[in-house]
Coordinates of C-alpha atoms and ligand atoms in Angstrom, one line a residue:
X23 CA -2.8 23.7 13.8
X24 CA -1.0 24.5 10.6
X25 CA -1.5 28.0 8.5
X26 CA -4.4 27.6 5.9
X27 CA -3.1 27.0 2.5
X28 CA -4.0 28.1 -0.6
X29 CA -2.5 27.1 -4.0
X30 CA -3.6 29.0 -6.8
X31 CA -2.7 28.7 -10.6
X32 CA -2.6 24.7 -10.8
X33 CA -2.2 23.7 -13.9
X34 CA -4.3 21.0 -13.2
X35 CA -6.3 19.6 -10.1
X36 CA -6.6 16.2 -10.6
X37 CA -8.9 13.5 -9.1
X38 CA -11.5 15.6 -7.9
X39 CA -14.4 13.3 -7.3
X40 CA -17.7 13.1 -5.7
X41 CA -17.8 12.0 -2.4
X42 CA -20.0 9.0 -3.2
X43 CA -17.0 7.9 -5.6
X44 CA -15.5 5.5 -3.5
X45 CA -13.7 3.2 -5.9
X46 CA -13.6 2.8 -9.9
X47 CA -13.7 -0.4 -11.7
X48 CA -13.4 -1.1 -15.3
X49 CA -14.0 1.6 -17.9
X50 CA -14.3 4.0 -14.9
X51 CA -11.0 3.3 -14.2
X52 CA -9.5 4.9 -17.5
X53 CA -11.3 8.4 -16.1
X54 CA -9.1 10.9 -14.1
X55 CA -11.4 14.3 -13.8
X56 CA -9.5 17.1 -13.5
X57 CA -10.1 21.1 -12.7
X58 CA -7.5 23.2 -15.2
X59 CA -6.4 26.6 -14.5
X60 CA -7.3 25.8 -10.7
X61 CA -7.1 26.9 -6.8
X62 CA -7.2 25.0 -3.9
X63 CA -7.9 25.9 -0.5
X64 CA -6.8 23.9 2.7
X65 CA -7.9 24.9 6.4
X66 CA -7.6 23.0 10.0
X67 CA -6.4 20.0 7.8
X68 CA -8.5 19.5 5.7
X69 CA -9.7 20.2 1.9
X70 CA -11.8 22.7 2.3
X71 CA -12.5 24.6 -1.2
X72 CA -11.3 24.0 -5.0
X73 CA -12.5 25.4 -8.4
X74 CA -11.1 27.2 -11.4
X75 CA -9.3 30.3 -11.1
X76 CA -11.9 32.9 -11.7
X77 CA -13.9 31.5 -8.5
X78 CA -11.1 31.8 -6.7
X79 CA -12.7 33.5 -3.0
X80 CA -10.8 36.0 -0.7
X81 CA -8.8 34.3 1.8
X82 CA -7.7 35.4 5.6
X83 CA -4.8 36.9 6.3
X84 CA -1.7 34.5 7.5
X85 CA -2.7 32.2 4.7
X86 CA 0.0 31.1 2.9
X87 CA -0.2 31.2 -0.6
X88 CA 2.0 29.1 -3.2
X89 CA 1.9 29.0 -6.9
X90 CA 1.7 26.1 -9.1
X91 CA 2.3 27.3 -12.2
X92 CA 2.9 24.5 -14.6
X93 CA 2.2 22.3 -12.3
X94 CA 0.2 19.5 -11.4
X95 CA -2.0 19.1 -7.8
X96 CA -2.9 15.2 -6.6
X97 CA -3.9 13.4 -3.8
X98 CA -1.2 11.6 -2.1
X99 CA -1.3 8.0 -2.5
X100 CA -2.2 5.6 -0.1
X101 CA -0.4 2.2 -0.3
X102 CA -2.7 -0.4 0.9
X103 CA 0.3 -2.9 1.0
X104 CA 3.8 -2.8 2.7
X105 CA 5.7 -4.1 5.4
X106 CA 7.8 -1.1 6.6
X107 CA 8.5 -2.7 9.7
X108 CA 12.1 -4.7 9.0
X109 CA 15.6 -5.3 10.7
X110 CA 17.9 -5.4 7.6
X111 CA 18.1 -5.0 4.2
X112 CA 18.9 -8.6 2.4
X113 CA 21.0 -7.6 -1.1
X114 CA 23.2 -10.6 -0.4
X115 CA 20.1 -12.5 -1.7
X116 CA 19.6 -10.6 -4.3
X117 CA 23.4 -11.6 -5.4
X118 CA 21.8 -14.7 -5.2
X119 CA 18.9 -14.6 -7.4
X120 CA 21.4 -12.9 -10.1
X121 CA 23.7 -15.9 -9.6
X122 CA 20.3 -18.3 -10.3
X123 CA 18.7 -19.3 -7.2
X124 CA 15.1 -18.6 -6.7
X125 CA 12.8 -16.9 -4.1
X126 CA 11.2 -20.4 -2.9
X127 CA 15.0 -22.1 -3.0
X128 CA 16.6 -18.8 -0.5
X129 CA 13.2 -19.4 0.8
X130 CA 13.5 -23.1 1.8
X131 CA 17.4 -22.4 2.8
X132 CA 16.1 -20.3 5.5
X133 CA 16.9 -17.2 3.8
X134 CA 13.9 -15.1 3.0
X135 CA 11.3 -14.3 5.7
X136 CA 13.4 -16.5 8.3
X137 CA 16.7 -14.4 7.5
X138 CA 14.6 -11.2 8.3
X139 CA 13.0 -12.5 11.2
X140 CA 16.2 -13.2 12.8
X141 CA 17.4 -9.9 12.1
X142 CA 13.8 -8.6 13.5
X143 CA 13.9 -10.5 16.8
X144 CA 17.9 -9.1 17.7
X145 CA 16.6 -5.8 17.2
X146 CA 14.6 -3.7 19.9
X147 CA 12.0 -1.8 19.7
X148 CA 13.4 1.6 19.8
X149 CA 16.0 0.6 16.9
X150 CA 13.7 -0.8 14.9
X151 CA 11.1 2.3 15.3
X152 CA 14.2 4.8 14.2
X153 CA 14.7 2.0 11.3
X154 CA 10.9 2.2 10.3
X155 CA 10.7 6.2 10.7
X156 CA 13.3 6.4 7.7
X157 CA 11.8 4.8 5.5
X158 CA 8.3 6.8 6.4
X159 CA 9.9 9.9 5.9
X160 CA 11.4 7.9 2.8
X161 CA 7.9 7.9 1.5
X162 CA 6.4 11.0 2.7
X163 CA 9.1 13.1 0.3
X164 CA 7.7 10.6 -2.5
X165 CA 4.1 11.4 -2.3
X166 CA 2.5 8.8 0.2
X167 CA 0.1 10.0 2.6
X168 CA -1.8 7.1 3.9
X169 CA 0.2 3.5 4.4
X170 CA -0.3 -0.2 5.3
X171 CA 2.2 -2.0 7.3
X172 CA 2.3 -5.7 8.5
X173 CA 3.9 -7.7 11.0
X174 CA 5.0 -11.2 10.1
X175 CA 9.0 -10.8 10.5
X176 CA 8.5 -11.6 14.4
X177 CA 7.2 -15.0 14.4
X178 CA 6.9 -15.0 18.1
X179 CA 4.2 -13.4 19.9
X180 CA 6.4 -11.0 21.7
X181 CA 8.2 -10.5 18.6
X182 CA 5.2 -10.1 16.3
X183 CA 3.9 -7.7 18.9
X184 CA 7.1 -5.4 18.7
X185 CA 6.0 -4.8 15.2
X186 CA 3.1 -3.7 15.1
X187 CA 3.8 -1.4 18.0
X188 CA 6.7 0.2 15.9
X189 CA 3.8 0.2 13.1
X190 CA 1.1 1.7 15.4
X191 CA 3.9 4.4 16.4
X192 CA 4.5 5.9 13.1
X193 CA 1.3 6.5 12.9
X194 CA 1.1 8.8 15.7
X195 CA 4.8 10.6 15.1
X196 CA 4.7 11.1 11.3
X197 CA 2.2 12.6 9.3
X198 CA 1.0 9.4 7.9
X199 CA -2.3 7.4 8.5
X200 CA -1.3 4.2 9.4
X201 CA -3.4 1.1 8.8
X202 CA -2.2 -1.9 10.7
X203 CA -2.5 -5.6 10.0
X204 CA -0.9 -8.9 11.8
X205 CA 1.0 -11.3 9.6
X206 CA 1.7 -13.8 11.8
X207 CA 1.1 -16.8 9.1
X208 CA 3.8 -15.0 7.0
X209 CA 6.3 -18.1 7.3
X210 CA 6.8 -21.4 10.0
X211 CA 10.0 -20.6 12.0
X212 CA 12.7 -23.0 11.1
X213 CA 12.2 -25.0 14.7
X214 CA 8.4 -25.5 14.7
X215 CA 6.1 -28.2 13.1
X216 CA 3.6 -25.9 11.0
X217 CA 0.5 -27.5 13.4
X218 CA 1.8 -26.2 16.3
X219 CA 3.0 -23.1 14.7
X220 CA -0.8 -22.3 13.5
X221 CA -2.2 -22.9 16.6
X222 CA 0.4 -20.6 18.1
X223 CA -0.8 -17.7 15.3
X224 CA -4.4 -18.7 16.6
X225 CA -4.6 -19.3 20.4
X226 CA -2.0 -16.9 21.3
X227 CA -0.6 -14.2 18.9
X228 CA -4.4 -13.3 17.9
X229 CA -5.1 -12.8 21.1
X230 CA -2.4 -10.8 22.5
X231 CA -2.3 -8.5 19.4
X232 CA -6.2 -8.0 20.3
X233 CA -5.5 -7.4 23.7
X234 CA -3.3 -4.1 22.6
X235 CA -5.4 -3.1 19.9
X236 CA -2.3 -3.6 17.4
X237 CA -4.2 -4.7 13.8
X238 CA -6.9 -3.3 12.0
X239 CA -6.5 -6.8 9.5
X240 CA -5.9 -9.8 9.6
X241 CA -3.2 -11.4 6.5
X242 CA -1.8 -15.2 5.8
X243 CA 0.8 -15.6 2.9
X244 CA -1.5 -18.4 1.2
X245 CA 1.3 -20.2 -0.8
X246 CA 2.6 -23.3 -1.6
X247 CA 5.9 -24.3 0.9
X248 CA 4.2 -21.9 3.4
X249 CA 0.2 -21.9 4.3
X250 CA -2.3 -24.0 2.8
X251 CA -6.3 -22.8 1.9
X252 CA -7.6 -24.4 5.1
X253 CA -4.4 -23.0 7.2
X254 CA -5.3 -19.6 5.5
X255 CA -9.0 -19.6 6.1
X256 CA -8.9 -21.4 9.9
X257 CA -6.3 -18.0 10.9
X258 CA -8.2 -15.6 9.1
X259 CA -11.2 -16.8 10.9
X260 CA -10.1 -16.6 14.5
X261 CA -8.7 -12.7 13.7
X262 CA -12.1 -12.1 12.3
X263 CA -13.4 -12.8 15.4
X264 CA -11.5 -10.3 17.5
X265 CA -12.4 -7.9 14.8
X266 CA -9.6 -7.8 12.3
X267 CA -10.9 -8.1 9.1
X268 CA -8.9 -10.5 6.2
X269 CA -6.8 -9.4 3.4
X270 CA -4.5 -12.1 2.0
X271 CA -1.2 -12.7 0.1
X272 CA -2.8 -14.4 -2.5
X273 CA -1.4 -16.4 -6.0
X274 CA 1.9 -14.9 -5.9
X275 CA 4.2 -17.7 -6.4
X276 CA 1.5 -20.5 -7.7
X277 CA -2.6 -21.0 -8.3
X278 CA -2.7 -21.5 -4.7
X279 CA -6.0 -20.7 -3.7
X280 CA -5.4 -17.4 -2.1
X281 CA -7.9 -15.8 -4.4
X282 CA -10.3 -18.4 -3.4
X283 CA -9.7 -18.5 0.2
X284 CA -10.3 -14.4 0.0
X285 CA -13.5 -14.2 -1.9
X286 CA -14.5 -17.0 0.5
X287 CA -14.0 -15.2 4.0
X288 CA -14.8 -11.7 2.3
X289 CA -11.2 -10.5 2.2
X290 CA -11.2 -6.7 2.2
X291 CA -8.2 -7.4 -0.9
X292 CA -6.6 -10.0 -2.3
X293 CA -2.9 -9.1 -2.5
X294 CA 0.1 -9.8 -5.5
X295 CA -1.9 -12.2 -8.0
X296 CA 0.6 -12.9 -10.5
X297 CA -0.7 -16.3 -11.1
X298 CA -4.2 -16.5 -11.8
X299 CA -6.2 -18.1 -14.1
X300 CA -9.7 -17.3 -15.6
X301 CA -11.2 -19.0 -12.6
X302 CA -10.0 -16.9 -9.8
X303 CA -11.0 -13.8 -11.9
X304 CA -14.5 -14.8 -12.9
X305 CA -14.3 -15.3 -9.0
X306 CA -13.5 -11.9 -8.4
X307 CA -16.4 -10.8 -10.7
X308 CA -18.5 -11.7 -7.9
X309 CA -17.2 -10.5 -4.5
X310 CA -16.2 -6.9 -3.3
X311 CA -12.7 -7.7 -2.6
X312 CA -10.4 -5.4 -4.4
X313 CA -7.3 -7.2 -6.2
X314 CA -4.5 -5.9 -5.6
X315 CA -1.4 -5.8 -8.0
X316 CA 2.0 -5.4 -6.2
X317 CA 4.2 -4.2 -9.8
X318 CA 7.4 -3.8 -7.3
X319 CA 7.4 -7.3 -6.2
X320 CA 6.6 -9.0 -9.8
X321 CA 9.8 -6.5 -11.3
X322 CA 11.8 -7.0 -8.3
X323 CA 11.6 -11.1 -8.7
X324 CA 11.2 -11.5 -12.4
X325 CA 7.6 -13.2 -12.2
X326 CA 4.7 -12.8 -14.3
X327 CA 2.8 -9.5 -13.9
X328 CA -0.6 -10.2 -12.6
X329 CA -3.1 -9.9 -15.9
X330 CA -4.4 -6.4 -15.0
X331 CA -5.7 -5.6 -18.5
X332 CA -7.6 -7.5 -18.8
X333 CA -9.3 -7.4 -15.4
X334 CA -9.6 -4.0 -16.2
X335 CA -11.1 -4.7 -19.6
X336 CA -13.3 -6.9 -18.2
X337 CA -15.0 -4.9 -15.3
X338 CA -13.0 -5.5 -12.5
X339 CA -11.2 -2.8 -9.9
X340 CA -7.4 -2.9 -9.9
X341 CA -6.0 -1.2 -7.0
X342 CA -1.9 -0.9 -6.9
X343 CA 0.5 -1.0 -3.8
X344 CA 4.2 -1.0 -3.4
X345 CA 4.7 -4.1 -1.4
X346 CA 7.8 -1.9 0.4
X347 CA 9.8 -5.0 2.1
X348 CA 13.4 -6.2 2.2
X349 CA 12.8 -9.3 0.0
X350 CA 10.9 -8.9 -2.8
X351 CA 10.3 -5.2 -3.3
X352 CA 13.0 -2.9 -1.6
X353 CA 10.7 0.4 -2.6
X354 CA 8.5 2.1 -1.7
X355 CA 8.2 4.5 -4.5
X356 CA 4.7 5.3 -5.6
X357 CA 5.6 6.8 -8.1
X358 CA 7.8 4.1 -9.9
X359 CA 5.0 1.7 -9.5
X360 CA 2.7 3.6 -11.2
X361 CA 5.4 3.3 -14.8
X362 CA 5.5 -0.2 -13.7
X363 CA 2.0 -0.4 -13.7
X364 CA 1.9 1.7 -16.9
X365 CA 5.0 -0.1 -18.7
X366 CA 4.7 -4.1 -17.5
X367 CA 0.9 -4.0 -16.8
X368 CA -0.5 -1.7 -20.2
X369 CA -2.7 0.6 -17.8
X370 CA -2.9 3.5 -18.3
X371 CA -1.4 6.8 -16.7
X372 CA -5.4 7.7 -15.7
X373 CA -5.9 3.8 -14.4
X374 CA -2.4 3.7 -13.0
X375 CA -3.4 7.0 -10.6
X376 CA -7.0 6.0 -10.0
X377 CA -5.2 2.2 -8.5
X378 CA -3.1 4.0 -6.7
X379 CA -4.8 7.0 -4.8
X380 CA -8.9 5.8 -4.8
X381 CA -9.1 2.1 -5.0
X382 CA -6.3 1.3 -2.3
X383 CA -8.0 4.0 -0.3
X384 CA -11.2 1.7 -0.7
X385 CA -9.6 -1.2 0.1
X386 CA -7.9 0.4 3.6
X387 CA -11.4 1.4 4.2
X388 CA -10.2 5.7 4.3
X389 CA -12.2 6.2 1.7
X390 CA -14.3 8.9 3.5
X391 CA -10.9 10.6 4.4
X392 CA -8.0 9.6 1.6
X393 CA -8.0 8.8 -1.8
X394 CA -9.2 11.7 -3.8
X395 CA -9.5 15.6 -3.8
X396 CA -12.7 16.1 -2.5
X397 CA -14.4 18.5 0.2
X398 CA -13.9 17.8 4.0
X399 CA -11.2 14.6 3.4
X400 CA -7.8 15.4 4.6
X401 CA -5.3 18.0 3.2
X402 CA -3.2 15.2 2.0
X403 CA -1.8 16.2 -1.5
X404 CA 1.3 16.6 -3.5
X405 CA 2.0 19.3 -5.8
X406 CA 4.3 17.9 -8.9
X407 CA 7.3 19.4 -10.8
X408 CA 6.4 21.5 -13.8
X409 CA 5.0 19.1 -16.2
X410 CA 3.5 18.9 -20.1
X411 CA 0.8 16.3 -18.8
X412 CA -0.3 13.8 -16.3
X413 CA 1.3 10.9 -18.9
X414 CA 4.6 12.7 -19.1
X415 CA 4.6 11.6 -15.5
X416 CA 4.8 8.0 -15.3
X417 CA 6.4 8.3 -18.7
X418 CA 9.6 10.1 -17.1
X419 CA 10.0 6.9 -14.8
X420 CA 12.2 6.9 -11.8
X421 CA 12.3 10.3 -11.9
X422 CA 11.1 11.7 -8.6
X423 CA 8.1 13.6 -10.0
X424 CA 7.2 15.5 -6.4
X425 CA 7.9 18.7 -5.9
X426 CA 6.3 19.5 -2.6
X427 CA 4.2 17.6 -0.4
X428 CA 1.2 18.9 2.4
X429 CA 0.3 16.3 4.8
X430 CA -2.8 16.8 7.3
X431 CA -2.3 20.5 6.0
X432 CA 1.3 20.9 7.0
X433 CA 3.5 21.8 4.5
X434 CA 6.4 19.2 4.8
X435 CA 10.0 20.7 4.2
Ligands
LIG18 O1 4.7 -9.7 -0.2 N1 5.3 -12.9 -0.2 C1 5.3 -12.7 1.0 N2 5.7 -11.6 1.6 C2 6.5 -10.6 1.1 C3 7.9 -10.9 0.9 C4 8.5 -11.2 2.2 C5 10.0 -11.3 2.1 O2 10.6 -11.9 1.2 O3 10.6 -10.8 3.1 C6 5.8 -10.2 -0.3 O4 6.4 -10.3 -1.3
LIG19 FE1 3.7 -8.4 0.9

């Protein structure tokens, strides 16, 4: 068990909540409360004491003690979307969508998911666990703390399986908490009918992913050229059944009923959103799914950002992942999301943080253990480089704004 720690003269503790904050929606999302002039104490792991300066305690000896002068203390984020798991990087189609083509026509040319899956199924699983470990390391040194990763580049069941063992893995040799989720229904393989390929994802990948306890969810890319509503719902059902709950890859590319499809089978979140329409958000007005905007993946492949504004102006929660994959968003930087967020979305530095630390750890269900500074959750937290303000910090974008992080109380070097 790591040393306690104790970090005294913070410039400013930020997102010190309530327990029974679990998630912030609308105005609440424009509030960031912050302790100034501040200590924090960590012990066995965990958060274990915070307040200004002057009720700073005593502390035992062997502590160690860091000053953060200047500086600024958060929770680490938790990205609630990303597929970490992957073969090969795929620039040569980014040449390609310079040069004009799109994501659906690479798609349809068997580029895209069917390009990494190939890569995916020549790999084993040993190689492709030292791939994924760094890129979790990657993330760690960038503030992350608490991450989703999917399968869906296998696209066989032994293949589908190899990810999320490499998933569940990191999980238990990095300092991360690892969420897992089975992404079968991410595309058909290039020598399967889609019917049989569904009843593949349903009558055996479900199964054996159950039978080695490899997902906590359950995800279909609802899209046009790749699964339809009924597809979406009929796979999401049958996880739900051996206990992994939905979220979908919803309304990236078209209206395509993904929102829909998610509200319907009470989708923990509904993932990318890009293209929706007043429908799918009165929708949302009336489920507990959180939407999800993926900023990387909308940059990354010139689409529309999703309309968070004004979801935000109008009373909804916006939570914000990184969508970390080879295709559509080769980062997994927290931190450049959030001035996307900021820049391409108009949310604001306090929404931007509250998306990306509470609400995604509300919609991985951690919210008892991730997602804000708060008594008894873990001692996940990053301590920033001297700073003016919190705005200054989305504002310097692409400026790694982490100075050190702590993870589960250890100090990481
Ligand atoms: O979230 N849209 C579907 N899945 C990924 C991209 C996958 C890929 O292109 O490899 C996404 O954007
Ligand atoms: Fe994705």
């Amino acid at each position: 068990m790591a040393n306690d720690i104790l970090i005294k003269n913070i410039k400013g503790l930020v997102q010190v909540r309530d327990p029974q904050i679990r998630s912030v929606a609308g105005r609440a999302m424009s509030e960031l409360p912050m302790i100034e002039n501040a200590f924090l104490h960590l012990s066995q792991g965990l958060i274990r004491d915070y307040g200004t300066m002057d009720e700073m305690h005593q502390v035992k000896s062997g502590t160690t003690i860091l000053d953060a002068s200047g500086k600024f203390v958060f929770p680490s984020f938790v990205d609630s979307h990303t597929h970490l798991v992957f073969a090969a990087s795929r620039e040569e189609e980014f040449v390609m969508k310079i040069k004009g083509a799109t994501y659906a026509e690479i798609a349809a040319k068997g580029g895209g998911i069917l390009n990494s899956a190939k890569k995916l199924r020549a790999t084993s699983e040993d190689e492709l666990f030292e791939k994924t470990l760094t890129r979790a390391h990657e993330i760690i040194k960038l503030g992350t703390g608490a991450v989703e990763i999917k399968s869906g580049y296998g696209l066989t069941v032994k293949d589908e399986v190899k990810m999320l063992r490499v998933a569940k893995r990191i999980g238990k040799e990095t300092l991360l908490t690892v969420k897992t989720t089975f992404l079968g229904a991410h595309a058909v393989p290039s020598d399967m009918k889609k019917t049989d390929y569904v009843k593949l994802v349903i009558d055996e990948m479900i199964p054996a992913v159950a039978e080695e306890n490899l997902a906590d969810y359950i995800d279909v890319f609802c899209e046009e050229g790749f699964f339809s509503f009924d597809e979406t719902e009929r796979i999401v059902e049958a996880g739900k059944k051996y206990g992994m709950k939905p979220r979908i890859h919803a309304n990236q590319l078209h209206r395509s009923g993904g929102v829909q499809v998610g509200v319907k089978t009470k989708a923990l979140s509904v993932d990318h959103l890009e293209n929706i329409g007043e429908e799918e958000i009165e929708l949302l007005k009336t489920s507990s799914t959180m939407p999800t905007a993926l900023p990387g993946a909308a940059f990354f492949l010139n689409l529309p950002f999703p309309p968070a504004r004004k979801m935000i102006d109008e009373g909804l929660p916006i939570a914000i992942a990184s969508d970390y994959n080879p295709g559509s968003s080769p980062s997994g930087n927290m931190q450049v999301m959030l001035s996307l967020a900021c820049i391409k979305m108009k949310m604001t530095p306090e929404e931007a943080f509250n998306a990306a630390t509470l609400n995604t750890a509300a919609a991985l269900e951690i919210s008892d253990s991730h997602g804000s500074i708060t008594k008894g959750k873990v001692a996940n937290i990053f301590i920033s480089k001297t700073s003016p303000s919190v705005a200054y910090l989305p504002y310097h974008f692409a400026n790694d704004f982490v100075d050190q992080v702590i993870l589960k109380g250890e100090l990481i070097g």
